Amino acid sequence: MLRQYKTIKEQYQDAILFYRLGDFYEMFFDDAVTASRILGITLTSRDNRNKKNRVPLCGVPYHSASTYLAKLIKAGYRVAICEQVEDPEEAKGVVKREVVRVVSPGAVTEEQILDDKTNQFLASVCFDKNWGASFLDVSTGEFLLCEHDSSEDLIDEIQGMAPAELLIAEGEDNNPVIRYLDISCLTRRPSFWFFRENARETLLEHFQITNLTGFGCENLRAGINAAGALLTYLKETQKGHLEHIERLTPIEKEDVLIIDDSSRRNLELVQTILGGAREGSLLHTLDLTVTPMGARLLKRSILFPSRSPEEINRRLDTVECLCKDRKSKQSSLTETRDRAAGPDSARNKPLRKELRKLLSAVYDLERLNSRVVLGNAGGRDLVALKKSIAPLPRLCELCRRSHGLLEEGSRQLDVLEDIHALLEKSIREDAPPGLKEGNLIKPGCNSELDELVSIVNDTKRHILAMEARERERTGIPRLKIGFNKIFGYYLEVGKAWVGNVPEDFIRKQTLVNAERYITPELKEFEHKVLSAEEKSLALEYRLFVEIRSKVALASSRILKAASFIARVDFFTSLAEAALNFNYVRPRVNGDQKISIKEGRHPVIEHAMPPGKFVPNNIYLDQESQEVLIITGPNMAGKSTVLRQSALITLMAQVGSFVPASEAEVGVVDKIFTRVGAMDDLRRGQSTFMVEMNETANILNNATDKSLVILDEIGRGTSTFDGLAIAWAVSEELVNKNGKGVKTIFATHYHELTELARIYDRIRNFHIGVREWNNSIIFLYKLLAGGTDRSYGIEVAALAGVPGHVVRRAEELLGHIQKDEFNSQGLPGIARKTGKRSKKKAGQLQLFQESTDSLRDKLKDLQPDNLTPREALDVLYNLKDQL
Ligand code: ADP
Ligand code: MG
């Protein structure tokens, strides 16, 4: 057996091998050591002939294996499941075993592991002239690919999809993409899997097509290579069928609003920066979906909003249509009248509400479908699938009455009536989880099965009759007929009555206070019952598999319905949010203008009592007001107004209504944010380095159609370094390519307000505070004009810094401010003692040019070549220049 184990293990070296032994999956050697540690199960050992070669071993029971499997997968391991593939009773020698499936973090269909609101992607990357990646969710069948010119863009794309496993070619570990990404499960496979010919051939063969033009990706290279390799890998691990993967979709770049990874995190789109929680993110606030498909679509739409005004407006039309009961709420009189009008008044029940009610009965149709296709679906899965498609006809009817994308979608919707009828007729609602215990198929579905079942039932009734008869014949009152697996049917007689047992009773078993017997008649029945039962179980299983295969053939139709359901859910959820949270429809167009009236932060407003959040206006365009410099003390609300402007723009481009009283959004192509001071310890970079990386990325990639949010740039270094960098960055942003970039810049360097004097398109704003009794009150209102103070000390006092420290700071501030500007109007903070220290003066180069020319002259001077007279002249000369 160990020899067999070793041969199999040889082929699955990078996986933990679950080796089926009776009712257990056993693990040996290193696998056992690893698994026992992760699973917290006992590691034992088995004597392999002599003591020296003890084999470490541990095992998990077959019936609860999935929990253990889930733990290993979540820990980033791969598990190869090796089953007995022949009947142990018929086997000669060691039972034949085979690996039937490899479960890896990126290729899971187990419910225990999947999060129903998130896609579980397996990804692969490839470099071939440019950067390509491919993504596949085995549990839903989605298969995507993309290409980018730069590795940074590719990294952003991959981080957005957050794959659970990344496939790469062997020897690629030094690839920049792989070095930068932090993915717990890296899988290496031969590089020829990624060669164009192999990869393309694999795809063509799988989809049964002759070229990839139909999928719109024939002209891609690196992306195709990545996709082909991914499919090869999946064939290796899944063994079973992959028919539910029926389309390869290029990720559209032209139409997508690009948000780089740090902006995604800074804006807390799908999780918070601290702790990575879902709660507190934009997604969490907006997600009122009721199906897993809808939740996944919403998440994806938030991570990849659109940039096409036409598409966005179509989405907004659809949401608006679903919001329609807003009017009827106001005119409740007409509503009452309509309700009294008769049966047709159902139409007045808000469409949205009715759709949501229907959707709430829908399970994860995409994942159910995948389990059907992969042959893992049980009776309960088919029942859930039936319930999930049951609302389709009504859903279709309702959508047909609406406008926009849902009405369009409903026109070609296949409501799967045949599949529903098939399942309704055949699968029992109370089907057990397993497939071998029967109770799967409804009566009346198959006559042979009905007959077998009736034999079983009849015989049972017969046995009850026999029990009564035997009691009467023998006069033993408590005689009963029972069944156990080893002895089969028996007659049981209490010890006290053993004397009354007739001669034809054959004794089989003795218990403490009873004896068990059989009779020829009982044996005969037993045979009939058992064979009928066995046959019926086998038949049920066969019928079930047949039905499941029929459903599998409808896979592509089911997936289309699932995608329709996802859209209905997505749009009704957006409508529900719009109504619940008092959002308005933004005007979206291709102009270069963003105008938000009374905008609110979609997440923070919920953390406050209603009405407490102070709304603010933001206006940006390319002619008069392109760069906003926002000053104000800490805690004034600068970061909040910055983020809310980015979030409102983004929400509009998702197709959502927005938290404002009015909004006009000229679509932006990219949103960049540089927010807060967060050490990125994971990547081993200091705060300042991260900050400068992000700044460099913005300056290199922002276009005149982008929106840039800068929060406190240059904080991680000395004041003058920081100020100088902030100044130069602002200049670049307002000048970039002659057009500039729409930017909102929050800063506590009030010196930056000077920029507005030099550049027309830079405008100053500040957040209002009122000074009161030596303290300040925050007004949270964004007002025109800059501030000349930072109020840092007041905030320190509010934060509880001891009084004497605050007073000392005030005193010091007085000294510093007195010296803040020297006689030439240049910042003088660096001057500590009356005399200017040379070292610090070096930091003032930005503002002081005259010292430079002196320095240059001195540098060029060669004292050895000067006559005493010349030297004296030079000295006078230099002195004159001071
Ligand atoms: P800053 O960036 O200026 O230091 P923040 O934007 O971080 O300030 O805001 C600090 C706190 O002030 C927020 O956590 C929030 O509680 C409150 N706040 C900010 N903006 C508003 C607003 N518009 N209305 C009400 N409270 C606000
Ligand atoms: Mg801030």
PDB file of C-alpha atoms and ligand atoms in Angstrom, residues 604 608 612-616 633-641 644 711 780, ligand 1:
ATOM      1  CA  ILE A 604     -19.288  58.730   7.109  1.00  0.00           C
ATOM      2  CA  MET A 608     -23.463  60.105  12.397  1.00  0.00           C
ATOM      3  CA  LYS A 612     -25.384  65.974  11.434  1.00  0.00           C
ATOM      4  CA  PHE A 613     -23.126  65.601   8.451  1.00  0.00           C
ATOM      5  CA  VAL A 614     -22.346  69.011   6.950  1.00  0.00           C
ATOM      6  CA  PRO A 615     -22.716  68.918   3.157  1.00  0.00           C
ATOM      7  CA  ASN A 616     -20.227  70.723   0.920  1.00  0.00           C
ATOM      8  CA  PRO A 633      -6.572  72.550  10.908  1.00  0.00           C
ATOM      9  CA  ASN A 634      -6.357  68.892  11.605  1.00  0.00           C
ATOM     10  CA  MET A 635      -9.740  67.286  12.181  1.00  0.00           C
ATOM     11  CA  ALA A 636     -11.481  70.058  10.249  1.00  0.00           C
ATOM     12  CA  GLY A 637     -12.814  67.632   7.645  1.00  0.00           C
ATOM     13  CA  LYS A 638     -10.315  68.060   4.808  1.00  0.00           C
ATOM     14  CA  SER A 639      -9.795  64.384   4.153  1.00  0.00           C
ATOM     15  CA  THR A 640     -13.521  63.795   4.315  1.00  0.00           C
ATOM     16  CA  VAL A 641     -14.395  66.358   1.673  1.00  0.00           C
ATOM     17  CA  GLN A 644     -16.328  62.251  -0.763  1.00  0.00           C
ATOM     18  CA  ASP A 711      -4.043  64.533   1.030  1.00  0.00           C
ATOM     19  CA  TYR A 780     -16.925  71.407   8.545  1.00  0.00           C
TER      20      TYR A 780
HETATM   21  P1  ADP B   1      -8.832  66.387   8.474  1.00  0.00           P
HETATM   22  O1  ADP B   1      -8.453  65.620   7.286  1.00  0.00           O
HETATM   23  O2  ADP B   1      -9.026  67.836   8.198  1.00  0.00           O
HETATM   24  O3  ADP B   1      -7.902  66.189   9.604  1.00  0.00           O
HETATM   25  P2  ADP B   1     -11.065  64.605   8.620  1.00  0.00           P
HETATM   26  O4  ADP B   1     -11.610  64.720   7.260  1.00  0.00           O
HETATM   27  O5  ADP B   1     -10.257  63.415   8.935  1.00  0.00           O
HETATM   28  O6  ADP B   1     -10.250  65.903   8.998  1.00  0.00           O
HETATM   29  O7  ADP B   1     -12.301  64.708   9.596  1.00  0.00           O
HETATM   30  C1  ADP B   1     -12.194  64.520  10.965  1.00  0.00           C
HETATM   31  C2  ADP B   1     -13.532  64.135  11.552  1.00  0.00           C
HETATM   32  O8  ADP B   1     -14.439  65.207  11.449  1.00  0.00           O
HETATM   33  C3  ADP B   1     -14.206  63.014  10.810  1.00  0.00           C
HETATM   34  O9  ADP B   1     -13.838  61.788  11.316  1.00  0.00           O
HETATM   35  C4  ADP B   1     -15.671  63.278  11.056  1.00  0.00           C
HETATM   36  O10 ADP B   1     -16.074  62.682  12.261  1.00  0.00           O
HETATM   37  C5  ADP B   1     -15.743  64.763  11.194  1.00  0.00           C
HETATM   38  N1  ADP B   1     -16.235  65.360   9.937  1.00  0.00           N
HETATM   39  C6  ADP B   1     -15.520  65.564   8.824  1.00  0.00           C
HETATM   40  N2  ADP B   1     -16.258  66.146   7.862  1.00  0.00           N
HETATM   41  C7  ADP B   1     -17.478  66.349   8.393  1.00  0.00           C
HETATM   42  C8  ADP B   1     -18.691  66.925   7.888  1.00  0.00           C
HETATM   43  N3  ADP B   1     -18.773  67.419   6.647  1.00  0.00           N
HETATM   44  N4  ADP B   1     -19.757  66.963   8.707  1.00  0.00           N
HETATM   45  C9  ADP B   1     -19.669  66.479   9.970  1.00  0.00           C
HETATM   46  N5  ADP B   1     -18.570  65.921  10.480  1.00  0.00           N
HETATM   47  C10 ADP B   1     -17.470  65.853   9.724  1.00  0.00           C
END
